[in-house]
Short mmCIF file of C-alpha atoms in Angstrom, two decimals:
data_model
loop_
_atom_site.label_atom_id
_atom_site.label_comp_id
_atom_site.label_asym_id
_atom_site.label_seq_id
_atom_site.Cartn_x
_atom_site.Cartn_y
_atom_site.Cartn_z
CA MET A 161 3.27 20.10 6.38
CA LYS A 162 0.24 20.64 4.13
CA LYS A 163 1.15 17.46 2.26
CA LEU A 164 0.99 15.50 5.46
CA PHE A 165 -2.62 16.46 5.97
CA LEU A 166 -3.39 15.00 2.56
CA LEU A 167 -2.56 11.64 4.05
CA ALA A 168 -5.91 11.76 5.74
CA ALA A 169 -7.34 10.87 2.35
CA LEU A 170 -5.15 7.77 2.41
CA ALA A 171 -6.35 6.62 5.80
CA ILE A 172 -7.28 3.02 5.18
CA PHE A 173 -8.12 1.82 8.62
CA ALA A 174 -11.81 1.24 9.47
CA VAL A 175 -13.54 0.59 12.79
CA ALA A 176 -16.47 -1.60 13.59
CA CYS A 177 -18.38 1.35 15.04
CA ASP A 178 -17.80 5.07 14.90
CA ASP A 179 -19.18 6.43 18.15
CA ASP A 180 -17.29 7.04 21.36
CA SER A 181 -19.71 5.30 23.71
CA ALA A 182 -18.72 2.18 25.63
CA PRO A 183 -20.04 -1.17 24.39
CA ASP A 184 -22.52 -3.08 26.53
CA GLY A 185 -20.73 -4.12 29.69
CA GLY A 186 -17.87 -1.63 29.18
CA GLU A 187 -16.22 -0.48 32.37
CA GLU A 188 -14.95 2.97 33.17
CA THR A 189 -11.43 3.30 34.56
CA THR A 190 -9.20 6.14 35.69
CA GLU A 191 -5.85 4.31 35.62
CA LEU A 192 -5.04 4.80 31.94
CA ILE A 193 -1.72 5.32 30.19
CA ALA A 194 -1.07 6.95 26.79
CA PRO A 195 2.28 5.46 25.65
CA ALA A 196 4.75 7.68 23.79
CA LEU A 197 5.30 6.86 20.12
CA TYR A 198 8.53 6.44 18.09
CA MET A 199 8.41 4.82 14.62
CA ASP A 200 11.11 3.71 12.17
CA VAL A 201 10.94 1.96 8.80
CA VAL A 202 13.30 -0.84 7.78
CA THR A 203 15.21 0.07 4.57
CA SER A 204 18.27 -1.22 2.72
CA ASP A 205 20.27 1.61 4.31
CA GLY A 206 19.16 0.79 7.85
CA ASN A 207 16.19 2.02 9.83
CA LYS A 208 14.85 5.46 8.96
CA PRO A 209 12.26 7.57 10.81
CA PHE A 210 8.71 7.01 9.61
CA THR A 211 6.57 9.83 8.24
CA GLY A 212 2.92 9.14 7.41
CA VAL A 213 -0.29 7.92 8.99
CA LEU A 214 -0.35 5.01 11.42
CA SER A 215 -2.98 2.85 13.11
CA ILE A 216 -2.30 0.77 16.23
CA ALA A 217 -4.63 -1.99 17.40
CA PRO A 218 -3.89 -3.47 20.86
CA CYS A 219 -4.64 -7.17 21.37
CA VAL A 220 -4.87 -9.32 24.49
CA GLU A 221 -1.38 -10.44 25.53
CA GLY A 222 -0.11 -13.40 23.52
CA THR A 223 -3.16 -13.50 21.25
CA SER A 224 -4.70 -11.88 18.17
CA VAL A 225 -7.91 -11.01 20.09
CA TYR A 226 -8.61 -7.28 19.79
CA TYR A 227 -8.66 -5.57 23.20
CA GLY A 228 -9.97 -2.13 22.22
CA ASN A 229 -9.05 1.39 23.30
CA TYR A 230 -10.33 3.68 26.02
CA VAL A 231 -12.06 6.77 24.63
CA ASN A 232 -13.41 9.26 27.14
CA SER A 233 -12.48 6.71 29.85
CA LYS A 234 -14.71 4.03 28.33
CA LEU A 235 -13.63 0.94 26.41
CA SER A 236 -14.29 1.38 22.72
CA PRO A 237 -13.51 -0.51 19.46
CA ILE A 238 -11.86 2.65 18.10
CA TYR A 239 -8.15 1.90 17.62
CA GLY A 240 -5.24 4.34 17.91
CA TYR A 241 -4.62 6.59 14.91
CA TYR A 242 -1.64 8.92 14.52
CA PHE A 243 -0.02 11.40 12.18
CA VAL A 244 3.73 10.81 12.42
CA GLU A 245 6.61 13.01 11.25
CA ASN A 246 10.24 11.85 11.34
CA GLY A 247 9.34 9.00 13.66
CA GLU A 248 7.49 11.02 16.29
CA LEU A 249 3.94 12.17 16.91
CA TYR A 250 2.89 15.13 14.76
CA ASP A 251 0.51 17.52 16.49
CA SER A 252 -2.85 17.17 14.74
CA ASP A 253 -6.49 17.29 15.79
CA SER A 254 -6.93 14.08 13.79
CA ASN A 255 -4.70 12.07 16.13
CA ARG A 256 -6.55 9.51 18.24
CA ALA A 257 -4.26 8.31 21.02
CA LEU A 258 -4.28 4.94 22.70
CA TYR A 259 -5.30 4.98 26.37
CA LEU A 260 -4.86 1.63 28.10
CA PRO A 261 -4.55 0.21 31.61
CA VAL A 262 -1.07 -0.83 32.73
CA GLY A 263 -0.25 -4.27 31.37
CA ASN A 264 1.07 -6.33 28.46
CA TYR A 265 -0.48 -6.13 25.00
CA GLU A 266 0.23 -7.36 21.49
CA MET A 267 0.33 -4.22 19.33
CA VAL A 268 -0.57 -4.47 15.64
CA TYR A 269 0.74 -1.54 13.57
CA TRP A 270 -0.35 -0.62 10.02
CA GLY A 271 0.86 2.52 8.28
CA THR A 272 0.84 4.41 5.00
CA PRO A 273 4.09 6.33 4.38
CA LYS A 274 4.28 9.82 2.94
CA TYR A 275 5.96 9.90 -0.46
CA GLU A 276 7.97 12.54 -2.28
CA GLU A 277 8.15 10.45 -5.47
CA PRO A 278 4.82 10.27 -7.34
CA ILE A 279 2.74 7.18 -6.66
CA TYR A 280 -0.48 5.92 -8.22
CA ALA A 281 -3.33 8.23 -7.19
CA TYR A 282 -6.31 5.83 -7.12
CA PRO A 283 -5.58 2.79 -4.93
CA ALA A 284 -8.39 0.97 -3.14
CA VAL A 285 -8.58 -1.89 -0.63
CA ARG A 286 -11.20 -3.28 1.74
CA GLU A 287 -9.99 -2.75 5.31
CA PRO A 288 -10.26 -5.08 8.31
CA ALA A 289 -13.08 -4.47 10.78
CA TYR A 290 -12.12 -4.29 14.45
CA SER A 291 -14.50 -5.31 17.25
CA ILE A 292 -13.73 -5.83 20.92
CA GLY A 293 -13.05 -9.54 21.46
CA GLY A 294 -12.81 -10.16 17.72
CA ASP A 295 -9.93 -12.11 16.22
CA ILE A 296 -7.76 -9.85 14.05
CA ALA A 297 -6.12 -12.95 12.56
CA GLN A 298 -9.45 -13.63 10.85
CA GLN A 299 -9.42 -10.20 9.18
CA ASP A 300 -7.68 -9.09 5.98
CA PHE A 301 -6.78 -6.21 3.74
CA THR A 302 -8.47 -7.25 0.48
CA LEU A 303 -8.10 -6.00 -3.09
CA LEU A 304 -11.23 -4.42 -4.58
CA LYS A 305 -12.56 -5.42 -7.99
CA MET A 306 -13.26 -2.73 -10.57
CA SER A 307 -16.95 -2.34 -11.35
CA ASP A 308 -16.47 -2.35 -15.13
CA SER A 309 -13.69 -4.93 -15.43
CA ASP A 310 -12.49 -8.33 -14.28
CA ALA A 311 -9.38 -6.62 -12.89
CA TYR A 312 -8.65 -5.20 -9.43
CA TYR A 313 -7.37 -1.83 -8.18
CA PRO A 314 -3.79 -1.44 -6.89
CA THR A 315 -3.33 -1.19 -3.14
CA TYR A 316 -2.07 1.58 -0.89
CA ASP A 317 1.54 1.55 0.21
CA LEU A 318 1.45 -0.43 3.46
CA VAL A 319 3.96 -0.96 6.27
CA PHE A 320 3.43 -3.31 9.20
CA ALA A 321 4.72 -4.53 12.55
CA CYS A 322 3.41 -6.64 15.42
CA HIS A 323 5.08 -7.03 18.80
CA SER A 324 4.35 -7.04 22.54
CA VAL A 325 4.42 -3.84 24.62
CA LYS A 326 4.25 -3.42 28.39
CA VAL A 327 2.11 -0.32 28.79
CA GLY A 328 3.26 1.71 31.76
CA THR A 329 6.97 1.00 31.31
CA GLU A 330 7.52 0.76 27.51
CA ASP A 331 6.86 3.14 24.62
CA LEU A 332 5.29 2.37 21.26
CA ASP A 333 8.68 1.98 19.62
CA THR A 334 9.10 -0.32 16.62
CA ALA A 335 10.50 -0.70 13.11
CA LEU A 336 7.84 -1.04 10.42
CA LYS A 337 8.37 -3.26 7.37
CA ARG A 338 6.89 -2.69 3.92
CA VAL A 339 4.58 -5.57 2.96
CA VAL A 340 3.78 -4.58 -0.64
CA ALA A 341 5.75 -4.49 -3.90
CA GLY A 342 6.18 -1.47 -6.18
CA LEU A 343 5.94 -1.42 -9.99
CA LYS A 344 6.86 1.30 -12.47
CA ILE A 345 6.45 0.91 -16.26
CA ILE A 346 8.14 3.16 -18.84
CA LEU A 347 6.99 2.78 -22.46
CA LYS A 348 9.06 4.53 -25.12
CA ASP A 349 9.89 4.53 -28.83
CA LYS A 350 12.84 2.31 -29.78
CA ASP A 351 14.51 5.20 -31.63
CA GLY A 352 14.02 7.71 -28.83
CA GLN A 353 11.42 9.64 -30.82
CA VAL A 354 8.12 11.04 -29.61
CA LEU A 355 5.58 8.26 -29.14
CA SER A 356 2.95 8.20 -31.87
CA THR A 357 -0.03 10.43 -31.14
CA GLU A 358 -2.16 7.60 -32.55
CA ILE A 359 -1.72 5.84 -29.19
CA ALA A 360 -4.93 6.77 -27.41
CA ASN A 361 -4.30 4.97 -24.12
CA VAL A 362 -2.35 2.11 -22.58
CA GLU A 363 -3.70 -0.26 -19.92
CA VAL A 364 -1.26 -2.33 -17.86
CA ARG A 365 -2.43 -5.59 -16.32
CA VAL A 366 -0.40 -7.69 -13.87
CA THR A 367 -1.55 -11.27 -13.23
CA ASN A 368 -1.12 -13.63 -10.26
CA ILE A 369 -1.33 -11.02 -7.49
CA TYR A 370 -2.46 -12.28 -4.10
CA GLU A 371 -5.95 -11.10 -3.18
CA LYS A 372 -5.39 -10.52 0.55
CA LEU A 373 -2.96 -9.61 3.32
CA ASN A 374 -3.70 -11.01 6.77
CA ALA A 375 -4.36 -8.17 9.23
CA TYR A 376 -2.42 -9.83 12.07
CA THR A 377 0.58 -11.33 10.24
CA ALA A 378 0.66 -9.38 6.93
CA GLU A 379 1.05 -12.73 5.13
CA PRO A 380 -0.35 -12.72 1.56
CA HIS A 381 -3.00 -15.30 0.71
CA GLY A 382 -6.21 -15.80 -1.23
CA ASN A 383 -6.99 -16.19 -4.92
CA PRO A 384 -4.63 -14.91 -7.63
CA CYS A 385 -5.95 -11.64 -9.11
CA THR A 386 -5.15 -9.41 -12.07
CA VAL A 387 -4.45 -5.77 -11.14
CA ALA A 388 -4.88 -3.04 -13.79
CA PHE A 389 -3.84 0.60 -14.12
CA PRO A 390 -3.23 3.12 -16.96
CA LEU A 391 -0.05 4.71 -18.28
CA VAL A 392 0.09 8.50 -18.71
CA ARG A 393 1.88 10.34 -21.53
CA SER A 394 4.73 12.63 -20.47
CA THR A 395 4.62 16.36 -21.25
CA ASP A 396 7.30 16.00 -23.95
CA GLY A 397 5.57 12.95 -25.43
CA LEU A 398 8.71 10.80 -25.31
CA GLN A 399 7.27 8.17 -23.01
CA MET A 400 4.23 6.89 -21.16
CA SER A 401 4.60 5.82 -17.56
CA ASN A 402 2.87 5.61 -14.18
CA GLY A 403 3.41 6.78 -10.65
CA ILE A 404 4.68 3.83 -8.61
CA VAL A 405 1.88 1.28 -8.30
CA MET A 406 1.74 -0.73 -5.08
CA LEU A 407 0.76 -4.40 -5.31
CA PHE A 408 0.34 -7.26 -2.90
CA PRO A 409 3.08 -9.88 -3.49
CA SER A 410 2.54 -12.27 -6.39
CA VAL A 411 1.57 -15.93 -6.46
CA GLY A 412 4.69 -17.18 -8.22
CA ILE A 413 5.86 -15.32 -11.33
CA PRO A 414 3.28 -12.89 -12.80
CA GLU A 415 2.69 -11.96 -16.43
CA LEU A 416 2.72 -8.34 -17.54
CA GLN A 417 0.13 -7.42 -20.18
CA LEU A 418 -0.04 -4.09 -22.03
CA ASN A 419 -3.16 -3.30 -24.05
CA ILE A 420 -2.37 -0.39 -26.39
CA SER A 421 -5.53 1.24 -27.81
CA LEU A 422 -5.08 3.26 -31.01
CA ALA A 423 -7.13 6.18 -32.27
CA ASP A 424 -8.52 4.06 -35.15
CA GLY A 425 -9.94 1.46 -32.76
CA GLN A 426 -7.19 -1.14 -33.07
CA VAL A 427 -5.81 -2.70 -29.90
CA LYS A 428 -2.22 -3.93 -29.79
CA HIS A 429 -0.96 -6.29 -27.09
CA ILE A 430 2.29 -6.94 -25.25
CA ASN A 431 2.43 -10.04 -23.05
CA GLN A 432 5.58 -10.89 -21.13
CA GLN A 433 6.21 -13.11 -18.13
CA LEU A 434 8.44 -11.45 -15.56
CA LYS A 435 11.74 -13.03 -14.54
CA GLN A 436 10.88 -13.42 -10.87
CA PRO A 437 8.01 -12.98 -8.39
CA LEU A 438 6.94 -9.60 -7.06
CA GLU A 439 8.01 -9.59 -3.43
CA ALA A 440 7.34 -7.34 -0.45
CA ASN A 441 9.59 -4.27 -0.23
CA ASN A 442 10.90 -4.71 -3.80
CA LYS A 443 10.35 -2.22 -6.60
CA LEU A 444 10.40 -3.38 -10.21
CA THR A 445 11.10 -0.82 -12.94
CA LEU A 446 10.43 -1.98 -16.50
CA THR A 447 11.52 0.00 -19.55
CA ILE A 448 9.80 -1.19 -22.72
CA SER A 449 10.83 0.08 -26.16
CA ILE A 450 8.40 -0.58 -28.99
CA GLY A 451 8.82 -0.54 -32.76
CA ASP A 452 6.38 0.56 -35.45
CA ILE A 453 2.86 -0.03 -34.13
CA PHE A 454 1.45 0.23 -37.65
CA GLU A 455 3.44 -2.62 -39.21
CA GLU A 456 0.43 -4.90 -38.82
CA GLU A 457 -2.82 -4.16 -40.62
CA THR A 458 -5.07 -5.63 -37.95
CA SER A 459 -5.20 -5.85 -34.19
CA GLY A 460 -2.48 -7.98 -32.70
CA SER A 461 0.77 -8.10 -30.82
CA VAL A 462 3.52 -5.49 -30.77
CA THR A 463 7.15 -6.56 -31.02
CA VAL A 464 9.15 -5.57 -27.95
CA ASP A 465 12.59 -4.39 -29.05
CA GLU A 466 14.00 -3.77 -25.59
CA TRP A 467 12.94 -5.09 -22.20
CA ASN A 468 14.90 -3.89 -19.18
CA GLU A 469 13.89 -5.37 -15.85
CA ASN A 470 15.35 -4.03 -12.64
CA HIS A 471 14.49 -4.99 -9.08
CA GLU A 472 15.32 -2.66 -6.25
CA GLU A 473 14.18 -2.13 -2.68
CA ILE A 474 11.77 0.69 -1.92
CA ASP A 475 13.06 3.13 0.68
CA VAL A 476 10.75 5.49 2.53
CA PRO A 477 12.07 9.04 2.04
CA VAL A 478 12.73 11.28 5.01
CA LEU A 479 11.36 14.83 4.98
CA GLN A 480 14.11 17.35 4.30
#
């Protein structure tokens, strides 16, 4: 379970304050319930138990107004936070349980699944801020712009659910849905040979990606952004690829841009519009075969000899 503890580094959920004291006017109570927790993820093969980190924000019944959570018997803006293994609570000192009075609440769930398959290591998003009485529907997960570029970082893998729970008689039992798309690029030589060592680096840029996901509905919105990430050369040198990059859904059909920097300073370009939008819970794998990158004497475009585009759903793996 050492890998599971690494998920703490992926914890993307922020609070409006980080102490355990009650806000002004907070009332103490002794009639508090900590609901049991059971989590699944919706996949193409049916629901599977969730493994990862999970936040739960209770709202006033029938609204998106954040209720809060009782910490040390005092109402606090600190939401519930759990490590989950195979759909159930994993014993960890980092868990922060929900304690609430008996009653009906709208529960907002956001999670980051654990992955066995490599994913991109440097995602970044701005998280929603929760305050007692604040409207979660006015908060977003927002892409972050790179400091040295006009492009944005990829997002974390995110799953979501929102439904009502009657605390005191019902458990925290729901099926989470993935609200981001996955993208994997494989760049190879058209003849199956080792890629030229003159290729210094490759930057991938994906246009028309929504800037935000609403924190209460998970609906994408905002300005279209360009997300960028690098490709990494394989040990045998036969290809360059990336761990799966997670993206917010696209605004219509995006364009894929590859900027191939050579050792001599030249920059070659591949620009290709995708066949369809990037949608939540879909993974797109693109295999791109390139010809001779030295056929042109100056910077310019590279001819794409083979372009394989394959959409498939992303399934959350279950720990074996």
